Amino acid sequence: MPSPLGPPCLPVMDPETTLEEPETARLRFRGFCYQEVAGPREALARLRELCCQWLQPEAHSKEQMLEMLVLEQFLGTLPPEIQAWVRGQRPGSPEEAAALVEGLQHDPGQLLGWITAHVLKQEVLPAAQKTEEPLGSPHPS
């Protein structure tokens, strides 16, 4: 009897996608849009492919994949600035992520410093770079 979940994940043949970071694969899976494909069957096939690239069932046990899902869900429940900080620390488990959040509760200045540094990096550095570049110079890509 066929699985109600569809065919098992097949290895991806594209060498670039097999070597991508798990976070990149997760974002591609979560960012999938129905409009990217021709119809519902193609959408399901693409979602399965993207999910397999992220969870890598050929390399991870069921327990490890569940931990990845729980970690993602836990991070999604956090306020955006805390979520971004915790993701930046690259926790390996939900427990590690929870410990990082607990650490922030004991030392909120740690998060404030991170937010300040990232706001400055996004707002001040591009302006400073623009003033230092000579006119007509190509922008790095």
Coordinates of C-alpha atoms in Angstrom, one line a residue:
M1 CA 0.0 0.0 0.0
P2 CA 1.5 3.4 -0.9
S3 CA 2.4 5.8 1.8
P4 CA -0.2 8.6 2.4
L5 CA 2.7 11.0 2.7
G6 CA 3.7 10.3 -0.9
P7 CA 6.9 9.0 -2.3
P8 CA 10.0 9.0 -0.1
C9 CA 12.5 11.7 -0.5
L10 CA 14.9 11.1 -3.3
P11 CA 18.5 12.4 -3.3
V12 CA 18.9 15.7 -5.1
M13 CA 21.3 15.4 -8.0
D14 CA 22.3 19.1 -8.1
P15 CA 25.7 19.3 -6.3
E16 CA 25.1 22.9 -5.3
T17 CA 21.8 22.1 -3.4
T18 CA 23.2 19.1 -1.6
L19 CA 26.0 21.2 -0.1
E20 CA 23.9 24.1 1.0
E21 CA 23.5 25.2 4.6
P22 CA 20.6 23.7 6.5
E23 CA 19.3 27.2 7.2
T24 CA 19.3 28.1 3.5
A25 CA 17.4 24.9 2.7
R26 CA 14.9 25.7 5.5
L27 CA 14.3 29.1 4.1
R28 CA 13.8 27.8 0.6
F29 CA 11.3 25.2 2.0
R30 CA 9.4 27.8 4.1
G31 CA 9.5 30.4 1.3
F32 CA 8.1 28.2 -1.4
C33 CA 5.1 29.7 -3.3
Y34 CA 2.5 27.8 -5.1
Q35 CA 2.8 30.2 -8.1
E36 CA 6.4 28.8 -8.7
V37 CA 5.0 25.6 -10.3
A38 CA 2.4 24.5 -12.8
G39 CA -0.1 22.9 -10.5
P40 CA -0.9 21.1 -7.2
R41 CA 1.0 17.9 -8.0
E42 CA 4.1 19.8 -9.0
A43 CA 3.7 21.9 -5.8
L44 CA 3.6 18.8 -3.6
A45 CA 6.6 17.3 -5.4
R46 CA 8.6 20.5 -5.0
L47 CA 7.7 20.8 -1.4
R48 CA 8.8 17.3 -0.8
E49 CA 12.1 18.0 -2.6
L50 CA 12.7 21.2 -0.6
C51 CA 11.8 19.5 2.7
C52 CA 14.2 16.6 2.0
Q53 CA 17.0 19.1 1.2
W54 CA 16.3 20.8 4.6
L55 CA 15.7 17.7 6.9
Q56 CA 18.0 15.4 5.0
P57 CA 16.3 12.1 6.0
E58 CA 19.1 10.1 4.5
A59 CA 21.5 11.6 7.1
H60 CA 19.2 12.3 10.1
S61 CA 17.2 10.0 12.3
K62 CA 13.5 10.6 12.9
E63 CA 14.4 12.0 16.3
Q64 CA 16.9 14.5 14.8
M65 CA 14.3 15.6 12.3
L66 CA 11.7 16.2 15.0
E67 CA 14.3 18.2 16.9
M68 CA 14.9 20.4 13.9
L69 CA 11.1 21.0 13.6
V70 CA 10.7 21.7 17.3
L71 CA 13.7 24.1 17.2
E72 CA 12.2 26.0 14.2
Q73 CA 8.8 26.2 15.9
F74 CA 10.4 27.4 19.2
L75 CA 12.4 30.1 17.4
G76 CA 9.2 31.2 15.5
T77 CA 7.5 31.9 18.8
L78 CA 10.2 34.3 20.0
P79 CA 10.0 38.1 19.4
P80 CA 11.8 39.0 16.1
E81 CA 14.9 40.6 17.7
I82 CA 15.4 37.7 20.1
Q83 CA 14.7 35.2 17.3
A84 CA 17.3 36.8 15.1
W85 CA 19.9 36.8 17.9
V86 CA 19.3 33.2 18.8
R87 CA 19.4 32.1 15.1
G88 CA 22.7 33.9 14.8
Q89 CA 24.1 31.8 17.6
R90 CA 23.2 28.7 15.6
P91 CA 21.8 26.5 18.4
G92 CA 22.1 22.8 17.7
S93 CA 19.0 21.8 19.6
P94 CA 15.8 23.3 21.1
E95 CA 17.4 23.0 24.6
E96 CA 20.4 25.0 23.5
A97 CA 18.1 27.6 22.1
A98 CA 16.1 27.8 25.3
A99 CA 19.3 28.1 27.3
L100 CA 20.4 31.1 25.0
V101 CA 17.0 32.8 25.7
E102 CA 17.4 32.2 29.4
G103 CA 20.9 33.8 29.2
L104 CA 19.3 36.8 27.6
Q105 CA 16.8 37.0 30.5
H106 CA 19.8 37.2 32.9
D107 CA 21.8 39.6 30.8
P108 CA 19.5 41.7 28.6
G109 CA 22.4 44.0 27.7
Q110 CA 23.8 41.2 25.5
L111 CA 20.8 41.5 23.2
L112 CA 20.8 45.3 23.3
G113 CA 24.5 45.3 22.2
W114 CA 23.7 42.9 19.4
I115 CA 20.7 45.0 18.2
T116 CA 22.7 48.1 18.3
A117 CA 25.6 46.6 16.3
H118 CA 23.2 45.2 13.7
V119 CA 21.2 48.5 13.4
L120 CA 24.5 50.4 13.0
K121 CA 25.7 47.9 10.4
Q122 CA 22.5 48.2 8.4
E123 CA 22.1 52.0 8.6
V124 CA 25.5 53.5 9.2
L125 CA 27.9 51.3 7.3
P126 CA 26.2 51.6 3.9
A127 CA 26.1 55.4 4.2
A128 CA 29.8 55.4 5.2
Q129 CA 30.7 53.1 2.3
K130 CA 28.9 55.4 -0.1
T131 CA 30.8 58.4 0.9
E132 CA 34.1 56.6 0.7
E133 CA 33.6 55.3 -2.8
P134 CA 34.9 57.5 -5.6
L135 CA 32.2 58.6 -8.1
G136 CA 31.9 56.2 -11.1
S137 CA 33.5 53.3 -9.3
P138 CA 31.7 50.0 -9.8
H139 CA 29.8 48.6 -6.9
P140 CA 31.0 45.2 -5.6
S141 CA 28.6 42.4 -6.4

